[in-house]
PDB file of C-alpha atoms and ligand atoms in Angstrom:
ATOM      1  CA  MET A   1      98.246 109.857 115.168  1.00 76.00           C
ATOM      2  CA  ASN A   2     101.107 112.295 115.045  1.00 77.00           C
ATOM      3  CA  LYS A   3     100.358 114.166 111.834  1.00 73.00           C
ATOM      4  CA  ASN A   4     103.623 116.103 111.982  1.00 73.00           C
ATOM      5  CA  VAL A   5     105.645 112.998 111.233  1.00 83.00           C
ATOM      6  CA  ARG A   6     103.281 110.382 109.846  1.00 91.00           C
ATOM      7  CA  LYS A   7     100.381 110.173 107.435  1.00 86.00           C
ATOM      8  CA  ALA A   8      97.486 107.993 108.527  1.00 94.00           C
ATOM      9  CA  VAL A   9      96.761 104.968 106.369  1.00 98.00           C
ATOM     10  CA  ILE A  10      93.128 103.845 106.221  1.00 98.00           C
ATOM     11  CA  ALA A  11      92.985 100.444 104.570  1.00 98.00           C
ATOM     12  CA  GLY A  12      89.937  98.304 103.920  1.00 98.00           C
ATOM     13  CA  ASN A  13      90.484  94.575 104.171  1.00 98.00           C
ATOM     14  CA  TRP A  14      87.620  93.154 102.170  1.00 98.00           C
ATOM     15  CA  LYS A  15      88.620  89.573 103.082  1.00 98.00           C
ATOM     16  CA  MET A  16      86.714  86.981 100.958  1.00 98.00           C
ATOM     17  CA  ASN A  17      83.915  89.306  99.875  1.00 98.00           C
ATOM     18  CA  LYS A  18      82.615  90.839  96.631  1.00 98.00           C
ATOM     19  CA  THR A  19      82.397  89.653  93.066  1.00 98.00           C
ATOM     20  CA  ARG A  20      83.891  91.856  90.356  1.00 98.00           C
ATOM     21  CA  PRO A  21      80.705  93.853  89.625  1.00 98.00           C
ATOM     22  CA  GLU A  22      80.171  94.304  93.367  1.00 98.00           C
ATOM     23  CA  ALA A  23      83.777  95.433  93.791  1.00 98.00           C
ATOM     24  CA  LYS A  24      83.392  98.025  91.044  1.00 98.00           C
ATOM     25  CA  GLU A  25      80.173  99.290  92.608  1.00 98.00           C
ATOM     26  CA  LEU A  26      81.764  99.626  96.061  1.00 98.00           C
ATOM     27  CA  ILE A  27      84.831 101.445  94.732  1.00 98.00           C
ATOM     28  CA  GLU A  28      82.620 103.836  92.744  1.00 98.00           C
ATOM     29  CA  ALA A  29      80.755 104.596  95.985  1.00 98.00           C
ATOM     30  CA  ILE A  30      84.016 105.134  97.921  1.00 98.00           C
ATOM     31  CA  LYS A  31      85.552 107.442  95.297  1.00 98.00           C
ATOM     32  CA  PRO A  32      83.702 110.675  96.198  1.00 98.00           C
ATOM     33  CA  LEU A  33      84.152 109.955  99.902  1.00 98.00           C
ATOM     34  CA  ALA A  34      87.926 109.614  99.482  1.00 98.00           C
ATOM     35  CA  GLU A  35      88.341 112.573  97.148  1.00 96.00           C
ATOM     36  CA  ASN A  36      89.557 115.080  99.734  1.00 93.00           C
ATOM     37  CA  ALA A  37      91.049 112.589 102.156  1.00 97.00           C
ATOM     38  CA  GLY A  38      93.844 113.826 104.377  1.00 95.00           C
ATOM     39  CA  CYS A  39      95.055 110.261 104.743  1.00 97.00           C
ATOM     40  CA  GLU A  40      96.205 107.424 102.494  1.00 97.00           C
ATOM     41  CA  VAL A  41      93.217 105.342 101.365  1.00 98.00           C
ATOM     42  CA  VAL A  42      93.739 101.696 100.403  1.00 98.00           C
ATOM     43  CA  VAL A  43      91.354  98.913  99.419  1.00 99.00           C
ATOM     44  CA  CYS A  44      92.725  95.392  99.862  1.00 99.00           C
ATOM     45  CA  VAL A  45      90.521  93.238  97.687  1.00 98.00           C
ATOM     46  CA  PRO A  46      90.429  89.507  96.831  1.00 98.00           C
ATOM     47  CA  PHE A  47      92.876  88.423  94.109  1.00 98.00           C
ATOM     48  CA  THR A  48      90.032  88.020  91.591  1.00 98.00           C
ATOM     49  CA  ASN A  49      89.084  91.700  92.019  1.00 98.00           C
ATOM     50  CA  LEU A  50      92.559  93.194  91.722  1.00 98.00           C
ATOM     51  CA  GLU A  51      92.443  94.073  88.041  1.00 98.00           C
ATOM     52  CA  THR A  52      88.925  95.493  88.363  1.00 98.00           C
ATOM     53  CA  ALA A  53      90.024  97.575  91.366  1.00 98.00           C
ATOM     54  CA  VAL A  54      93.215  98.844  89.714  1.00 98.00           C
ATOM     55  CA  ASN A  55      91.171 100.035  86.721  1.00 98.00           C
ATOM     56  CA  ALA A  56      88.426 101.513  88.882  1.00 98.00           C
ATOM     57  CA  VAL A  57      90.808 103.669  90.982  1.00 98.00           C
ATOM     58  CA  LYS A  58      92.717 105.147  88.013  1.00 98.00           C
ATOM     59  CA  GLY A  59      92.939 108.917  88.363  1.00 97.00           C
ATOM     60  CA  THR A  60      91.897 108.845  92.035  1.00 98.00           C
ATOM     61  CA  ASN A  61      93.807 108.934  95.330  1.00 97.00           C
ATOM     62  CA  ILE A  62      92.708 105.384  96.221  1.00 98.00           C
ATOM     63  CA  HIS A  63      95.380 102.680  96.282  1.00 98.00           C
ATOM     64  CA  VAL A  64      94.879  98.960  95.742  1.00 98.00           C
ATOM     65  CA  GLY A  65      96.268  96.160  97.879  1.00 99.00           C
ATOM     66  CA  ALA A  66      96.185  92.370  97.906  1.00 98.00           C
ATOM     67  CA  GLN A  67      95.646  90.230 100.984  1.00 98.00           C
ATOM     68  CA  ASN A  68      98.684  87.949 100.705  1.00 98.00           C
ATOM     69  CA  CYS A  69     101.590  86.984  98.437  1.00 98.00           C
ATOM     70  CA  HIS A  70     103.977  84.075  98.267  1.00 98.00           C
ATOM     71  CA  PHE A  71     107.683  84.356  99.058  1.00 98.00           C
ATOM     72  CA  GLU A  72     109.044  82.646  95.950  1.00 98.00           C
ATOM     73  CA  LYS A  73     109.195  84.451  92.623  1.00 97.00           C
ATOM     74  CA  SER A  74     107.627  81.549  90.700  1.00 97.00           C
ATOM     75  CA  GLY A  75     107.451  77.782  90.688  1.00 98.00           C
ATOM     76  CA  ALA A  76     105.421  74.781  91.783  1.00 98.00           C
ATOM     77  CA  PHE A  77     103.243  76.440  94.435  1.00 98.00           C
ATOM     78  CA  THR A  78      99.702  75.597  93.405  1.00 98.00           C
ATOM     79  CA  GLY A  79      97.189  78.240  94.374  1.00 97.00           C
ATOM     80  CA  GLU A  80      99.771  80.876  95.292  1.00 97.00           C
ATOM     81  CA  ILE A  81     100.430  84.347  93.833  1.00 98.00           C
ATOM     82  CA  SER A  82     103.878  86.005  93.725  1.00 98.00           C
ATOM     83  CA  ALA A  83     104.730  89.579  94.638  1.00 98.00           C
ATOM     84  CA  ASP A  84     105.895  90.242  91.066  1.00 98.00           C
ATOM     85  CA  MET A  85     102.499  89.124  89.737  1.00 98.00           C
ATOM     86  CA  LEU A  86     100.834  91.719  91.971  1.00 98.00           C
ATOM     87  CA  VAL A  87     103.210  94.487  90.888  1.00 98.00           C
ATOM     88  CA  GLU A  88     102.611  93.649  87.245  1.00 98.00           C
ATOM     89  CA  LEU A  89      98.873  94.137  87.835  1.00 98.00           C
ATOM     90  CA  GLY A  90      99.444  97.602  89.283  1.00 98.00           C
ATOM     91  CA  VAL A  91      98.905  96.597  92.915  1.00 98.00           C
ATOM     92  CA  GLU A  92     100.727  98.771  95.480  1.00 98.00           C
ATOM     93  CA  TYR A  93     100.028  97.250  98.898  1.00 98.00           C
ATOM     94  CA  VAL A  94      99.852  93.747 100.337  1.00 99.00           C
ATOM     95  CA  ILE A  95      98.551  92.549 103.710  1.00 99.00           C
ATOM     96  CA  LEU A  96     100.819  89.930 105.281  1.00 98.00           C
ATOM     97  CA  GLY A  97     100.429  87.754 108.361  1.00 98.00           C
ATOM     98  CA  HIS A  98      96.775  88.522 108.995  1.00 98.00           C
ATOM     99  CA  SER A  99      95.548  86.545 112.012  1.00 98.00           C
ATOM    100  CA  GLU A 100      93.082  84.672 109.784  1.00 98.00           C
ATOM    101  CA  ARG A 101      96.049  83.442 107.707  1.00 98.00           C
ATOM    102  CA  ARG A 102      97.899  82.527 110.898  1.00 97.00           C
ATOM    103  CA  GLN A 103      94.838  80.807 112.388  1.00 96.00           C
ATOM    104  CA  TYR A 104      93.397  78.946 109.394  1.00 97.00           C
ATOM    105  CA  PHE A 105      96.235  78.602 106.888  1.00 97.00           C
ATOM    106  CA  GLY A 106      99.305  77.744 108.937  1.00 97.00           C
ATOM    107  CA  GLU A 107     101.005  81.119 108.551  1.00 98.00           C
ATOM    108  CA  THR A 108     103.940  81.484 110.949  1.00 98.00           C
ATOM    109  CA  ASP A 109     106.263  84.344 111.841  1.00 98.00           C
ATOM    110  CA  GLU A 110     108.885  82.642 109.683  1.00 98.00           C
ATOM    111  CA  THR A 111     106.665  82.609 106.581  1.00 98.00           C
ATOM    112  CA  VAL A 112     105.489  86.166 107.296  1.00 98.00           C
ATOM    113  CA  ASN A 113     109.141  87.238 107.382  1.00 98.00           C
ATOM    114  CA  LYS A 114     109.835  85.481 104.069  1.00 98.00           C
ATOM    115  CA  ARG A 115     106.745  86.964 102.441  1.00 98.00           C
ATOM    116  CA  LEU A 116     107.697  90.414 103.745  1.00 98.00           C
ATOM    117  CA  LYS A 117     111.168  90.203 102.207  1.00 98.00           C
ATOM    118  CA  ALA A 118     109.682  89.088  98.872  1.00 98.00           C
ATOM    119  CA  ALA A 119     107.077  91.874  98.929  1.00 98.00           C
ATOM    120  CA  LEU A 120     109.671  94.558  99.691  1.00 98.00           C
ATOM    121  CA  ALA A 121     112.046  93.234  97.025  1.00 98.00           C
ATOM    122  CA  ALA A 122     109.220  93.498  94.480  1.00 98.00           C
ATOM    123  CA  GLY A 123     108.467  97.091  95.510  1.00 98.00           C
ATOM    124  CA  LEU A 124     105.166  96.455  97.279  1.00 98.00           C
ATOM    125  CA  LYS A 125     104.171  98.325 100.448  1.00 98.00           C
ATOM    126  CA  PRO A 126     103.486  95.640 103.035  1.00 98.00           C
ATOM    127  CA  ILE A 127     100.915  95.877 105.826  1.00 98.00           C
ATOM    128  CA  VAL A 128     102.113  93.352 108.405  1.00 98.00           C
ATOM    129  CA  CYS A 129      99.573  92.266 111.017  1.00 98.00           C
ATOM    130  CA  VAL A 130     100.513  91.443 114.593  1.00 98.00           C
ATOM    131  CA  GLY A 131      98.307  90.928 117.620  1.00 98.00           C
ATOM    132  CA  GLU A 132      97.630  88.803 120.672  1.00 98.00           C
ATOM    133  CA  LEU A 133      94.929  86.218 121.336  1.00 96.00           C
ATOM    134  CA  LEU A 134      92.406  86.877 124.115  1.00 95.00           C
ATOM    135  CA  TRP A 135      94.009  84.092 126.137  1.00 94.00           C
ATOM    136  CA  GLU A 136      97.413  85.738 125.799  1.00 96.00           C
ATOM    137  CA  ARG A 137      96.045  89.124 126.921  1.00 96.00           C
ATOM    138  CA  GLU A 138      94.333  87.512 129.898  1.00 94.00           C
ATOM    139  CA  CYS A 139      97.577  85.796 130.842  1.00 96.00           C
ATOM    140  CA  GLY A 140      99.308  89.179 130.809  1.00 97.00           C
ATOM    141  CA  ILE A 141     101.724  88.386 127.978  1.00 98.00           C
ATOM    142  CA  THR A 142     100.471  90.855 125.313  1.00 98.00           C
ATOM    143  CA  GLU A 143     103.815  92.675 125.223  1.00 98.00           C
ATOM    144  CA  GLU A 144     105.811  89.432 124.961  1.00 98.00           C
ATOM    145  CA  VAL A 145     103.614  88.283 122.077  1.00 98.00           C
ATOM    146  CA  LEU A 146     103.873  91.598 120.199  1.00 98.00           C
ATOM    147  CA  GLY A 147     107.611  91.824 120.854  1.00 98.00           C
ATOM    148  CA  LYS A 148     108.213  88.295 119.584  1.00 98.00           C
ATOM    149  CA  GLN A 149     106.098  88.816 116.473  1.00 98.00           C
ATOM    150  CA  CYS A 150     107.877  92.081 115.626  1.00 98.00           C
ATOM    151  CA  LYS A 151     111.342  90.619 116.204  1.00 98.00           C
ATOM    152  CA  LEU A 152     110.616  87.566 114.043  1.00 98.00           C
ATOM    153  CA  ASP A 153     108.440  89.149 111.340  1.00 98.00           C
ATOM    154  CA  PHE A 154     110.877  92.043 110.761  1.00 98.00           C
ATOM    155  CA  PHE A 155     114.084  90.022 111.124  1.00 98.00           C
ATOM    156  CA  GLY A 156     116.753  90.965 108.594  1.00 98.00           C
ATOM    157  CA  ILE A 157     114.839  93.944 107.164  1.00 98.00           C
ATOM    158  CA  SER A 158     116.869  97.085 106.427  1.00 98.00           C
ATOM    159  CA  PRO A 159     115.910 100.302 108.241  1.00 98.00           C
ATOM    160  CA  GLU A 160     114.951 101.797 104.847  1.00 98.00           C
ATOM    161  CA  ASP A 161     112.578  98.909 104.163  1.00 98.00           C
ATOM    162  CA  MET A 162     111.168  99.089 107.686  1.00 98.00           C
ATOM    163  CA  ARG A 163     110.195 102.722 107.035  1.00 97.00           C
ATOM    164  CA  LYS A 164     108.136 101.553 104.021  1.00 97.00           C
ATOM    165  CA  THR A 165     106.372  98.856 106.036  1.00 98.00           C
ATOM    166  CA  VAL A 166     103.008  99.498 107.680  1.00 98.00           C
ATOM    167  CA  ILE A 167     102.322  97.587 110.890  1.00 98.00           C
ATOM    168  CA  ALA A 168      98.738  96.730 111.790  1.00 98.00           C
ATOM    169  CA  TYR A 169      98.095  96.015 115.461  1.00 98.00           C
ATOM    170  CA  GLU A 170      95.102  93.686 115.371  1.00 98.00           C
ATOM    171  CA  PRO A 171      94.190  92.090 118.689  1.00 98.00           C
ATOM    172  CA  VAL A 172      92.698  88.791 117.559  1.00 96.00           C
ATOM    173  CA  TRP A 173      89.866  89.035 120.105  1.00 95.00           C
ATOM    174  CA  ALA A 174      88.668  92.277 118.495  1.00 95.00           C
ATOM    175  CA  ILE A 175      88.482  91.015 114.913  1.00 92.00           C
ATOM    176  CA  GLY A 176      84.978  90.515 113.605  1.00 87.00           C
ATOM    177  CA  THR A 177      83.650  90.322 117.159  1.00 89.00           C
ATOM    178  CA  GLY A 178      82.297  93.837 117.573  1.00 85.00           C
ATOM    179  CA  ARG A 179      84.499  93.985 120.667  1.00 88.00           C
ATOM    180  CA  THR A 180      86.848  96.889 119.921  1.00 88.00           C
ATOM    181  CA  ALA A 181      89.953  97.531 121.975  1.00 92.00           C
ATOM    182  CA  THR A 182      89.541 100.703 123.974  1.00 96.00           C
ATOM    183  CA  ALA A 183      91.410 103.676 122.611  1.00 97.00           C
ATOM    184  CA  ASP A 184      93.802 103.392 125.567  1.00 98.00           C
ATOM    185  CA  GLN A 185      94.443  99.694 124.903  1.00 98.00           C
ATOM    186  CA  ALA A 186      95.098 100.451 121.220  1.00 98.00           C
ATOM    187  CA  GLN A 187      97.421 103.324 122.125  1.00 98.00           C
ATOM    188  CA  GLU A 188      99.320 101.235 124.657  1.00 98.00           C
ATOM    189  CA  ALA A 189      99.894  98.378 122.207  1.00 98.00           C
ATOM    190  CA  CYS A 190     100.761 100.628 119.237  1.00 98.00           C
ATOM    191  CA  LYS A 191     103.226 102.538 121.440  1.00 98.00           C
ATOM    192  CA  TYR A 192     104.770  99.285 122.620  1.00 98.00           C
ATOM    193  CA  ILE A 193     105.181  98.126 119.006  1.00 98.00           C
ATOM    194  CA  ARG A 194     106.850 101.449 118.179  1.00 98.00           C
ATOM    195  CA  ASP A 195     109.216 100.968 121.126  1.00 98.00           C
ATOM    196  CA  VAL A 196     110.172  97.506 119.861  1.00 98.00           C
ATOM    197  CA  ILE A 197     110.818  98.944 116.394  1.00 98.00           C
ATOM    198  CA  ALA A 198     112.964 101.667 118.009  1.00 98.00           C
ATOM    199  CA  SER A 199     115.023  99.050 119.847  1.00 98.00           C
ATOM    200  CA  ILE A 200     115.729  97.180 116.590  1.00 98.00           C
ATOM    201  CA  PHE A 201     115.873  99.920 113.952  1.00 98.00           C
ATOM    202  CA  GLY A 202     116.441 103.124 115.921  1.00 98.00           C
ATOM    203  CA  ALA A 203     114.188 105.916 117.151  1.00 97.00           C
ATOM    204  CA  ASP A 204     113.991 107.762 113.834  1.00 97.00           C
ATOM    205  CA  VAL A 205     112.668 104.703 111.983  1.00 97.00           C
ATOM    206  CA  ALA A 206     110.178 104.034 114.793  1.00 97.00           C
ATOM    207  CA  GLU A 207     108.899 107.610 114.618  1.00 96.00           C
ATOM    208  CA  ALA A 208     108.400 107.328 110.854  1.00 96.00           C
ATOM    209  CA  VAL A 209     106.719 103.927 110.736  1.00 97.00           C
ATOM    210  CA  THR A 210     102.920 103.740 110.432  1.00 97.00           C
ATOM    211  CA  VAL A 211     101.225 101.634 113.119  1.00 98.00           C
ATOM    212  CA  GLN A 212      97.547 101.050 112.421  1.00 98.00           C
ATOM    213  CA  TYR A 213      94.859  99.644 114.676  1.00 97.00           C
ATOM    214  CA  GLY A 214      92.508  96.944 113.382  1.00 97.00           C
ATOM    215  CA  GLY A 215      89.627  95.086 115.010  1.00 97.00           C
ATOM    216  CA  SER A 216      85.989  96.180 114.826  1.00 95.00           C
ATOM    217  CA  MET A 217      86.962  99.746 113.910  1.00 97.00           C
ATOM    218  CA  ASN A 218      83.833 101.467 112.638  1.00 97.00           C
ATOM    219  CA  ALA A 219      82.249 104.813 111.817  1.00 98.00           C
ATOM    220  CA  LYS A 220      81.419 105.402 115.485  1.00 97.00           C
ATOM    221  CA  ASN A 221      84.642 104.503 117.263  1.00 97.00           C
ATOM    222  CA  ALA A 222      87.227 105.531 114.626  1.00 98.00           C
ATOM    223  CA  ALA A 223      87.660 109.142 115.755  1.00 97.00           C
ATOM    224  CA  GLU A 224      88.474 108.195 119.336  1.00 97.00           C
ATOM    225  CA  LEU A 225      90.918 105.460 118.319  1.00 97.00           C
ATOM    226  CA  LEU A 226      92.605 107.733 115.776  1.00 97.00           C
ATOM    227  CA  SER A 227      92.919 110.545 118.306  1.00 96.00           C
ATOM    228  CA  LYS A 228      95.647 108.560 120.044  1.00 96.00           C
ATOM    229  CA  VAL A 229      99.154 109.702 119.195  1.00 96.00           C
ATOM    230  CA  ASP A 230     100.556 106.293 118.218  1.00 97.00           C
ATOM    231  CA  VAL A 231      97.496 105.052 116.289  1.00 97.00           C
ATOM    232  CA  ASP A 232      98.287 105.984 112.690  1.00 97.00           C
ATOM    233  CA  GLY A 233      95.236 104.734 110.882  1.00 97.00           C
ATOM    234  CA  GLY A 234      93.190 101.601 110.639  1.00 98.00           C
ATOM    235  CA  LEU A 235      92.890  98.234 108.953  1.00 98.00           C
ATOM    236  CA  ILE A 236      89.170  97.803 108.628  1.00 98.00           C
ATOM    237  CA  GLY A 237      87.241  94.630 107.846  1.00 98.00           C
ATOM    238  CA  GLY A 238      83.450  94.681 108.072  1.00 97.00           C
ATOM    239  CA  ALA A 239      83.020  98.465 108.015  1.00 98.00           C
ATOM    240  CA  SER A 240      85.117  98.753 104.845  1.00 98.00           C
ATOM    241  CA  LEU A 241      82.407  96.898 102.924  1.00 98.00           C
ATOM    242  CA  LYS A 242      79.933  99.734 103.469  1.00 98.00           C
ATOM    243  CA  ALA A 243      80.950 102.891 101.621  1.00 98.00           C
ATOM    244  CA  PRO A 244      79.294 105.382 104.020  1.00 98.00           C
ATOM    245  CA  ASP A 245      80.959 103.772 107.048  1.00 98.00           C
ATOM    246  CA  PHE A 246      84.351 103.595 105.330  1.00 98.00           C
ATOM    247  CA  GLY A 247      83.859 107.227 104.304  1.00 98.00           C
ATOM    248  CA  GLU A 248      83.253 108.231 107.937  1.00 98.00           C
ATOM    249  CA  ILE A 249      86.482 106.508 108.982  1.00 98.00           C
ATOM    250  CA  ILE A 250      88.390 108.315 106.209  1.00 98.00           C
ATOM    251  CA  LYS A 251      86.903 111.556 107.463  1.00 97.00           C
ATOM    252  CA  ALA A 252      87.920 110.796 111.046  1.00 97.00           C
ATOM    253  CA  ALA A 253      91.513 110.182 109.884  1.00 97.00           C
ATOM    254  CA  SER A 254      91.595 113.385 107.850  1.00 95.00           C
ATOM    255  CA  VAL A 255      91.027 115.938 110.605  1.00 86.00           C
TER     256      VAL A 255
HETATM  257  P1  13P B 301      86.808  93.756 111.440  1.00 83.10           P
HETATM  258  O1  13P B 301      86.956  95.227 111.207  1.00 83.10           O
HETATM  259  O2  13P B 301      85.704  93.127 110.671  1.00 83.10           O
HETATM  260  O3  13P B 301      86.818  93.414 112.895  1.00 83.10           O
HETATM  261  O4  13P B 301      88.154  93.088 110.832  1.00 83.10           O
HETATM  262  C1  13P B 301      89.358  93.608 111.196  1.00 83.10           C
HETATM  263  C2  13P B 301      90.405  92.975 110.366  1.00 83.10           C
HETATM  264  O5  13P B 301      90.677  91.804 110.471  1.00 83.10           O
HETATM  265  C3  13P B 301      91.079  93.814 109.370  1.00 83.10           C
HETATM  266  O6  13P B 301      92.163  93.147 108.816  1.00 83.10           O
END
């Protein structure tokens, strides 16, 4: 990461894990490990844990995020949660367009774009996930895929709002597989994403925007990934559920 211009964001994506007591216990364990962090620390917890998490992090430097929000303000959308509902709870961040939402729940670039606009309008800090499938990488179209996702997901966003948006590069083949992208692959993709952002929003916005890496990041490989100039943090799944491992990643992002 380039610490002169950007602050690393280390965000845990807990996915569909932890009951409320378990969530409280995990946050209590993370607290001392995040105390002197030289990076932004976020925990993105299931909807049912949001209130517990918001209360648990009071007075600390840990921020709370959700894992999705709907694009309408209210209405007949059974099972959905609006951005305003999250803000009212004290939530600051929201993950949008995660590959698991795209893969299992019909999320498209169009709905990611709509959700992003709603999240920004409500004052949330979005973490928008992009990334190629293994098949797409093998076919040599990683850049086309990332370029298309960025152009569609960030369509119609103001440069000011783009600056507030975190991008998570998550190659789908590296998620939950234990198969991490090499630091060079992560750097190459994060740099490409930054170039696309520069072509749409200008070089100054691209330099300011946080581009995380996500996909089997863990206590062992975090330092090498984060040593790359365009890798500004991580979106961490499995390893964020173990406080010591998450703590090591925070440490690696703080040097
Ligand atoms: P893992 O770290 O478990 O591979 O998950 C990555 C991810 O999907 C974070 O959003």
